[in-house]
CSV table of C-alpha atoms and ligand atoms in Angstrom, one decimal:
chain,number,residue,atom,x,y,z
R,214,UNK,CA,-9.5,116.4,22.0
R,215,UNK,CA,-11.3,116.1,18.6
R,216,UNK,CA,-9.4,116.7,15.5
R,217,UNK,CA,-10.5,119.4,13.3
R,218,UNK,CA,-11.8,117.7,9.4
R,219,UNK,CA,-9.6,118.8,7.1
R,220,UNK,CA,-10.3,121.7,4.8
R,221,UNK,CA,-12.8,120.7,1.7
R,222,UNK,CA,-10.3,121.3,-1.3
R,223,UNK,CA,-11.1,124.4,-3.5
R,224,UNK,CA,-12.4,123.2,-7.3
R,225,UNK,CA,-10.0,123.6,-9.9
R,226,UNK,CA,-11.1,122.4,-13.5
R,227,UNK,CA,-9.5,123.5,-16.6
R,228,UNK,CA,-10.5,123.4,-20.4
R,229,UNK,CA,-7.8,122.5,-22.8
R,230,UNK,CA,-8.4,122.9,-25.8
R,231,UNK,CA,-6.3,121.9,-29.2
R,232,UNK,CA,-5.3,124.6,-31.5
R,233,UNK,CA,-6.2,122.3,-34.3
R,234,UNK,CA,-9.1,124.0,-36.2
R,235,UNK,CA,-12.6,126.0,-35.1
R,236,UNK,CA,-14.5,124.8,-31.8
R,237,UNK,CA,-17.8,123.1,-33.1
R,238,UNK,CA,-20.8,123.0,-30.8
R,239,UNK,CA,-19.4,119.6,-28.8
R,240,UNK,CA,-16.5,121.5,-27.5
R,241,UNK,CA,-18.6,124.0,-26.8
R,242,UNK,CA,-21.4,121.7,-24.5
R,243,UNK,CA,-18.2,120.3,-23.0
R,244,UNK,CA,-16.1,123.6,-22.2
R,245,UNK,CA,-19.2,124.9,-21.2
R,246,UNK,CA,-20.1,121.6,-18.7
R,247,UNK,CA,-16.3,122.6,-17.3
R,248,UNK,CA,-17.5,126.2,-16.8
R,249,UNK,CA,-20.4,126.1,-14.9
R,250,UNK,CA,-18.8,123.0,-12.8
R,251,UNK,CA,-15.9,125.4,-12.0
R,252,UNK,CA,-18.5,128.1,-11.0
R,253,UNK,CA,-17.7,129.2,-7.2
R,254,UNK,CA,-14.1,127.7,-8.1
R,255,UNK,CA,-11.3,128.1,-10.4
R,256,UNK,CA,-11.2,127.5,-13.9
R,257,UNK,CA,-8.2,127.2,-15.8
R,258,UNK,CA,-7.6,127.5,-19.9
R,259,UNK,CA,-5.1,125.2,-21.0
R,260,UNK,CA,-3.8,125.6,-24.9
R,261,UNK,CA,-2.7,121.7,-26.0
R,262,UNK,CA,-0.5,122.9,-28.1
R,263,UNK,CA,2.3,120.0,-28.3
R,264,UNK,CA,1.4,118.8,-31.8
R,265,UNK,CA,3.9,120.8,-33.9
R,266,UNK,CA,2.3,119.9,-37.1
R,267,UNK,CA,-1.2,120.2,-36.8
R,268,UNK,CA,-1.1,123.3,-34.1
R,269,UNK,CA,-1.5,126.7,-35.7
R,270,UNK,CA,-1.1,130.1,-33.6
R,271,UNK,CA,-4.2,131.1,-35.2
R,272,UNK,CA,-6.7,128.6,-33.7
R,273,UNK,CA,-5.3,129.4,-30.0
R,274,UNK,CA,-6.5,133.7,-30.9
R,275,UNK,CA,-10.0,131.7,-32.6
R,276,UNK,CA,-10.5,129.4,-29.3
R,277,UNK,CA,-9.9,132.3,-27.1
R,278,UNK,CA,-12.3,134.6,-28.7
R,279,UNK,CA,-15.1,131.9,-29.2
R,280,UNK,CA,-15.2,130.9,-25.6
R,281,UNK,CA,-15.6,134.6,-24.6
R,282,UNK,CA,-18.1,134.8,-27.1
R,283,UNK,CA,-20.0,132.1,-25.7
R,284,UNK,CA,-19.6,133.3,-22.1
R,285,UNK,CA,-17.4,131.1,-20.6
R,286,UNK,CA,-14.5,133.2,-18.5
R,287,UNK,CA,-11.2,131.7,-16.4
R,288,UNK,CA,-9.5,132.3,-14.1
R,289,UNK,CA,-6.0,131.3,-15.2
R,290,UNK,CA,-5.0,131.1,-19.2
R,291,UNK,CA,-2.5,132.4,-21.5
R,292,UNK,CA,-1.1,134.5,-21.8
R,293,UNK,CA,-2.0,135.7,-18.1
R,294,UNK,CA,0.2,135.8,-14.8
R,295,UNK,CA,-0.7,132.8,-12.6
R,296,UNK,CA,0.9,130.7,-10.6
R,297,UNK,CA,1.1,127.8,-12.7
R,298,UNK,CA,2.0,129.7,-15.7
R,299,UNK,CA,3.0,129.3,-18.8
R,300,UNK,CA,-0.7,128.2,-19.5
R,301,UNK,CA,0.8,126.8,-23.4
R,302,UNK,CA,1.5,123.2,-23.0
R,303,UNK,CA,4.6,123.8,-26.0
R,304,UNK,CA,6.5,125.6,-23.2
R,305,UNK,CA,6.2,123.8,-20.6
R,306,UNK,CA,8.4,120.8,-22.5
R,307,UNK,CA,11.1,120.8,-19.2
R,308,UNK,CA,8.3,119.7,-16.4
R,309,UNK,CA,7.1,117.4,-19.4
R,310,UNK,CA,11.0,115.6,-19.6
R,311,UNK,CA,11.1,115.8,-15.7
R,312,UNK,CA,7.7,113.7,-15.3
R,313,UNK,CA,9.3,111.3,-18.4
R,314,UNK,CA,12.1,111.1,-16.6
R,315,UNK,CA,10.8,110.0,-12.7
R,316,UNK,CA,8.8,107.6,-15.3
R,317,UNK,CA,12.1,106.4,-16.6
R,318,UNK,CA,14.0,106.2,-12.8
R,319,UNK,CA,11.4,103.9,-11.6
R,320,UNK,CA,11.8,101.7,-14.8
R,321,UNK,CA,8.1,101.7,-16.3
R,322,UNK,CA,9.2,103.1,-19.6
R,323,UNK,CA,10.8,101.7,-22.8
R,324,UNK,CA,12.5,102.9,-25.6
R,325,UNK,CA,10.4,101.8,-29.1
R,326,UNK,CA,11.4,101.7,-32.5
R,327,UNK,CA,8.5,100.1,-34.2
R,328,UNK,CA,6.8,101.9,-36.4
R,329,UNK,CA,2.6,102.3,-36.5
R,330,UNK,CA,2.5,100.0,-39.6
R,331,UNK,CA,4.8,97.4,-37.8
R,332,UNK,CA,2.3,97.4,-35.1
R,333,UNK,CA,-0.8,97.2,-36.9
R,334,UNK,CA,0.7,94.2,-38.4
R,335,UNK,CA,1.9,92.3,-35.9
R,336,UNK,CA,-1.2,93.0,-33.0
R,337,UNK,CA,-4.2,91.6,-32.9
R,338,UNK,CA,-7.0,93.8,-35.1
R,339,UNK,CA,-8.4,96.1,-33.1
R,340,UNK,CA,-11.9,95.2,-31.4
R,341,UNK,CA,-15.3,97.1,-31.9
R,342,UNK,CA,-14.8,100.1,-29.8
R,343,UNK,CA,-10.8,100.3,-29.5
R,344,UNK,CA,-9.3,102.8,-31.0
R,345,UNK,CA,-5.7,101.4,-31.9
R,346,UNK,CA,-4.4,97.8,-31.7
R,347,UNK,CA,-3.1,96.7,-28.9
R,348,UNK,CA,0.4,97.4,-28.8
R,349,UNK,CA,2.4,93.7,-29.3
R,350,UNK,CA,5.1,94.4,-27.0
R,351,UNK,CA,8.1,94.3,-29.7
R,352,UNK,CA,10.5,96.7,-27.5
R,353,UNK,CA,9.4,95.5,-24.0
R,354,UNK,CA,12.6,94.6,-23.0
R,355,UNK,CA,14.8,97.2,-24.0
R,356,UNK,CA,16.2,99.8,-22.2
R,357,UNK,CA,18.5,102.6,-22.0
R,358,UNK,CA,20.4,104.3,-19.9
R,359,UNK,CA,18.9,107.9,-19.4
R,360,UNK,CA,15.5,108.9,-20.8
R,361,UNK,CA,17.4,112.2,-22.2
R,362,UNK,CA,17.3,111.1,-25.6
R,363,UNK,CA,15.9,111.8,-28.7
R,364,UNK,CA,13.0,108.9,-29.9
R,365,UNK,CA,9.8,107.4,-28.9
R,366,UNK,CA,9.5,105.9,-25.4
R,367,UNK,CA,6.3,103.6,-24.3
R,368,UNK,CA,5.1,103.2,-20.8
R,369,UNK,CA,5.0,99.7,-19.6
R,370,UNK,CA,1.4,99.0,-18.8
R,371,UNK,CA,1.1,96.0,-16.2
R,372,UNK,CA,-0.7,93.3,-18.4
R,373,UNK,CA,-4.1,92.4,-16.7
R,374,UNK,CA,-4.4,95.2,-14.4
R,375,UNK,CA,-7.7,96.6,-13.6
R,376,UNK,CA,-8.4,100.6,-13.8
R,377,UNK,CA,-11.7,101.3,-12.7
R,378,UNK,CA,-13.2,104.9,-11.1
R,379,UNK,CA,-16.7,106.2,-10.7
R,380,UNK,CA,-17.3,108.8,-13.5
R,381,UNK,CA,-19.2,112.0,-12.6
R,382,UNK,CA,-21.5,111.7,-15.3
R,383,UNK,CA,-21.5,108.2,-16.6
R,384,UNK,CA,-20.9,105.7,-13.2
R,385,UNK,CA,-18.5,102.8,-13.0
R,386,UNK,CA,-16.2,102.7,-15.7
R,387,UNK,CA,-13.6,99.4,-15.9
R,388,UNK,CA,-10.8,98.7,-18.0
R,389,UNK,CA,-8.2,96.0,-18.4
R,390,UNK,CA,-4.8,97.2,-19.4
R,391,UNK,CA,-3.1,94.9,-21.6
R,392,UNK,CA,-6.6,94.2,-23.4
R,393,UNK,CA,-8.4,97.4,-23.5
R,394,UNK,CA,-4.8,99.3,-24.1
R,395,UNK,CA,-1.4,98.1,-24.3
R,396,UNK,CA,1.8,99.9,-23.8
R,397,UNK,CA,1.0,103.8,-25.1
R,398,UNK,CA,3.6,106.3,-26.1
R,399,UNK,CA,4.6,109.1,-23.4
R,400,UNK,CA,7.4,110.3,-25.4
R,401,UNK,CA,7.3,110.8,-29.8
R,402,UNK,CA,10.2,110.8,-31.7
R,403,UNK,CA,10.2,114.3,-32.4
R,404,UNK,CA,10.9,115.3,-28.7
R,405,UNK,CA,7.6,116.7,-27.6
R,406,UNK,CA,5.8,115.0,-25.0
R,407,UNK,CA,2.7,112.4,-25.9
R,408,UNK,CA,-1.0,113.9,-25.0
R,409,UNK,CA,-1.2,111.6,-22.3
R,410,UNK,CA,2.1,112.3,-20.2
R,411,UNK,CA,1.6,115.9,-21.2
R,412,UNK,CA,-2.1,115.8,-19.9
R,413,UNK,CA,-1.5,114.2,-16.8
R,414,UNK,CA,2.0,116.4,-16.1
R,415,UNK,CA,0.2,119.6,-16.2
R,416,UNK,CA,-3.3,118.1,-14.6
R,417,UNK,CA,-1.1,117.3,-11.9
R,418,UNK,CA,0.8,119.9,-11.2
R,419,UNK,CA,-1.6,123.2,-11.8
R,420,UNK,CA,-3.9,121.1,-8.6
R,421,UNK,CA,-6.6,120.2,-11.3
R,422,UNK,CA,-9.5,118.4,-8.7
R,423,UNK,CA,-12.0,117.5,-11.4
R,424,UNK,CA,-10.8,117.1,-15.5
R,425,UNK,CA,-14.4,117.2,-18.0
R,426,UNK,CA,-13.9,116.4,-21.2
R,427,UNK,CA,-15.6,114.0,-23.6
R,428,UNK,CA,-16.3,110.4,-23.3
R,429,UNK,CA,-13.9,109.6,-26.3
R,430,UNK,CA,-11.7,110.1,-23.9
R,431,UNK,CA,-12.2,107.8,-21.9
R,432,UNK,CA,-10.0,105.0,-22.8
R,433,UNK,CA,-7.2,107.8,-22.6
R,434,UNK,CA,-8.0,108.7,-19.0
R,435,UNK,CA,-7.8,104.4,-17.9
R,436,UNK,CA,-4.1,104.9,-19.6
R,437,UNK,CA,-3.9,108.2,-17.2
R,438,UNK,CA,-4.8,106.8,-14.4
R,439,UNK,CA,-2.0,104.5,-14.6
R,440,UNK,CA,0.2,107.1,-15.0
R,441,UNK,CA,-0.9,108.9,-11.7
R,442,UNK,CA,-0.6,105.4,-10.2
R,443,UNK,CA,2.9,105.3,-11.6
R,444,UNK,CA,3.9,108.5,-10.2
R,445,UNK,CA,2.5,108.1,-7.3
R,446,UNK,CA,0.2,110.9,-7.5
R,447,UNK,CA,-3.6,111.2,-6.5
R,448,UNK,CA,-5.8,111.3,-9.7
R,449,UNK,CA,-8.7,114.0,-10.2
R,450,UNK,CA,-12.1,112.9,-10.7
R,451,UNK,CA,-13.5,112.5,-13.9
R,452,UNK,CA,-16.3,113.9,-15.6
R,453,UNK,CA,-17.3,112.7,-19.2
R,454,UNK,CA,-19.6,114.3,-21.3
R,455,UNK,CA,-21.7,112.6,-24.1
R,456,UNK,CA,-20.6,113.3,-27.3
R,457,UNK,CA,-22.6,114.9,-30.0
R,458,UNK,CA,-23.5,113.7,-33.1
R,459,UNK,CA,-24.9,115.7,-36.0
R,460,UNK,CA,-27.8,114.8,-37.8
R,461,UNK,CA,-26.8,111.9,-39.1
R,462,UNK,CA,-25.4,110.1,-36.0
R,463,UNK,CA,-21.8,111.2,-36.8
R,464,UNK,CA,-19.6,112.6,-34.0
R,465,UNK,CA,-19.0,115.5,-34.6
R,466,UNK,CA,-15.2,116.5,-35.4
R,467,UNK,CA,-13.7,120.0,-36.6
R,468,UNK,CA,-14.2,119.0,-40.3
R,469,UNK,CA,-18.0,120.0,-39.5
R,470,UNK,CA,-17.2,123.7,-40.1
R,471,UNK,CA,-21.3,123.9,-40.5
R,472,UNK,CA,-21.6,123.4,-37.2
R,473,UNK,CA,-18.3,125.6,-35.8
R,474,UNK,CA,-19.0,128.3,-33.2
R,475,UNK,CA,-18.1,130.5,-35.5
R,476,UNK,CA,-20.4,129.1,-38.7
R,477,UNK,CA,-23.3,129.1,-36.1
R,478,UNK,CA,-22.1,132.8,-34.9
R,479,UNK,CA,-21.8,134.4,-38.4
R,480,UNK,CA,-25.7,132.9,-39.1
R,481,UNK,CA,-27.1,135.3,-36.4
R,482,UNK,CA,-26.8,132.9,-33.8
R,483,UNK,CA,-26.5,134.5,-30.0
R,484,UNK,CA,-24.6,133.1,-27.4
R,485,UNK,CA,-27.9,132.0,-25.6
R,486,UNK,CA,-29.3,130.5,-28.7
R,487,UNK,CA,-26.4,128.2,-29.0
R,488,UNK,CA,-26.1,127.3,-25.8
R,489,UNK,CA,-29.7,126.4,-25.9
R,490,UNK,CA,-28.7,124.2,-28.8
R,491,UNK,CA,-26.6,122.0,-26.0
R,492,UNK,CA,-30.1,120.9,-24.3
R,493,UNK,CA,-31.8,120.2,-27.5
R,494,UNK,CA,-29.0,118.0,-29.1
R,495,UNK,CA,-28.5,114.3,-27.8
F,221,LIG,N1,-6.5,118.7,-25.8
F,221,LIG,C1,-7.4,117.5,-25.9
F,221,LIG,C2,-8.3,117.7,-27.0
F,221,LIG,O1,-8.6,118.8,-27.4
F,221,LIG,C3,-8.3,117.3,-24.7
F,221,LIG,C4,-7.7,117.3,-23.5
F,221,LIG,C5,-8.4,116.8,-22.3
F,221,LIG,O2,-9.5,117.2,-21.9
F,221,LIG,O3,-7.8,116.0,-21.7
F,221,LIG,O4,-8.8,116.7,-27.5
């Protein structure tokens, strides 16, 4: 008797924007990538919203509004009903501390005490490309007893092991930890989770099967996969989307309020005009 294949797994992708400042035109291409991806699927709005001090309530109601502008629509977000709600990463700070702390029962995380200047002075400068200095492994060795505390904890990256995955959009991608990244923060010392345990907590558990976002991320999503490997968890596949760069050959970064959603709204842009813009711009 011949087994039946299992069922193909529904698509689940998700946009999570930071409530930082005004979407500019290479959130856009990329939420918009997410979208149509998602199309025939489910698509889930995530607000990143951990960063106490550079989060404002005002920039979630702005996100919210530009995307729907634009014509992107989801499934699951904020303040909705869902079955993975709260869609806010601030309130979802206990499953956070329970992922930190099945990190912390299995012994791959450390408490640290340096400070960033401590670190860039005592690691190696940062290589072309890297976006931090390696962390020098100060704090390796200590421990304490319960991860229930107050203060910054690092995972303990396995020096020398590879993380490599076929990206969607880009191919191979390989990466050494222990050169590439060292030991990264998964808990700050103001008791909110770090972007990548919180990323990978709520990936995880609201069944994300595909994560697109942009490729200066990618460094952060070889530090992710550890932390699925650490948990024991099956990652998503990636997707990375090329990043924009203004007419100069900058990146583009939410400083560039010229080229916001709303800037390009308020000029007489239409939502089709824009998103013809995504095409046109390398
Ligand atoms: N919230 C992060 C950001 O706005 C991105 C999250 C991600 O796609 O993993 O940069």
């Amino acid at each position: 008797m011949s087994r039946l294949p299992p069922p193909p797994v529904a698509y689940r992708g998700r946009i999570a924007p930071s409530p930082t400042g005004f979407l500019h035109l290479g959130h856009a291409r990329t939420f918009w990538t997410a979208f149509e991806r998602a199309r025939g699927g489910t698509l889930i709005l995530r607000n990143e919203d951990i960063d106490r001090d550079r989060c404002k309530t005002e920039f979630v109601s702005a996100f919210v509004e530009d995307l729907q502008w634009l014509g992107i629509r989801w499934q699951e977000g904020p303040g909705m009903e869902g079955p993975h709600a709260p869609y806010d990463q601030s309130r979802r700070r206990d499953h956070h501390l329970r992922v930190l702390e099945s990190l912390h029962r299995r012994g791959l995380v450390f408490p640290c005490t340096c400070s960033r200047r401590e670190i860039r002075e005592s690691a190696a400068a940062p290589h072309e490309g890297r976006e931090e200095p390696v962390y020098p492994g100060t704090c390796r060795g200590k421990s304490l007893p319960t991860a229930d505390v107050h203060g910054h904890w690092r995972f303990r990256v396995t020096d020398g092991e590879v993380v490599s995955f076929e990206d969607e959009a880009l191919g191979p991608q390989c990466f050494t930890a222990g050169k590439d990244f060292g030991d990264f923060p998964v808990w700050r010392k103001d008791n909110t989770p770090s972007y990548q345990l919180a990323v990978v907590a709520d990936d995880a558990a609201m069944g994300i099967t595909e994560v697109v976002r942009g490729a200066d991320l990618l460094l952060s999503t070889a530090r992710q996969i550890l932390l699925y490997r650490a948990l024991g968890l099956v990652p998503p596949r990636f997707y990375h989307c090329p990043l924009m760069t203004d007419a100069h050959g900058l990146r583009l970064a939410k400083r560039h309020d010229a080229l916001s959603l709303r800037e390009l709204r308020r000029r007489g842009h239409s939502p089709e005009s824009v998103r013809a813009l995504f095409a046109q711009t390398p």
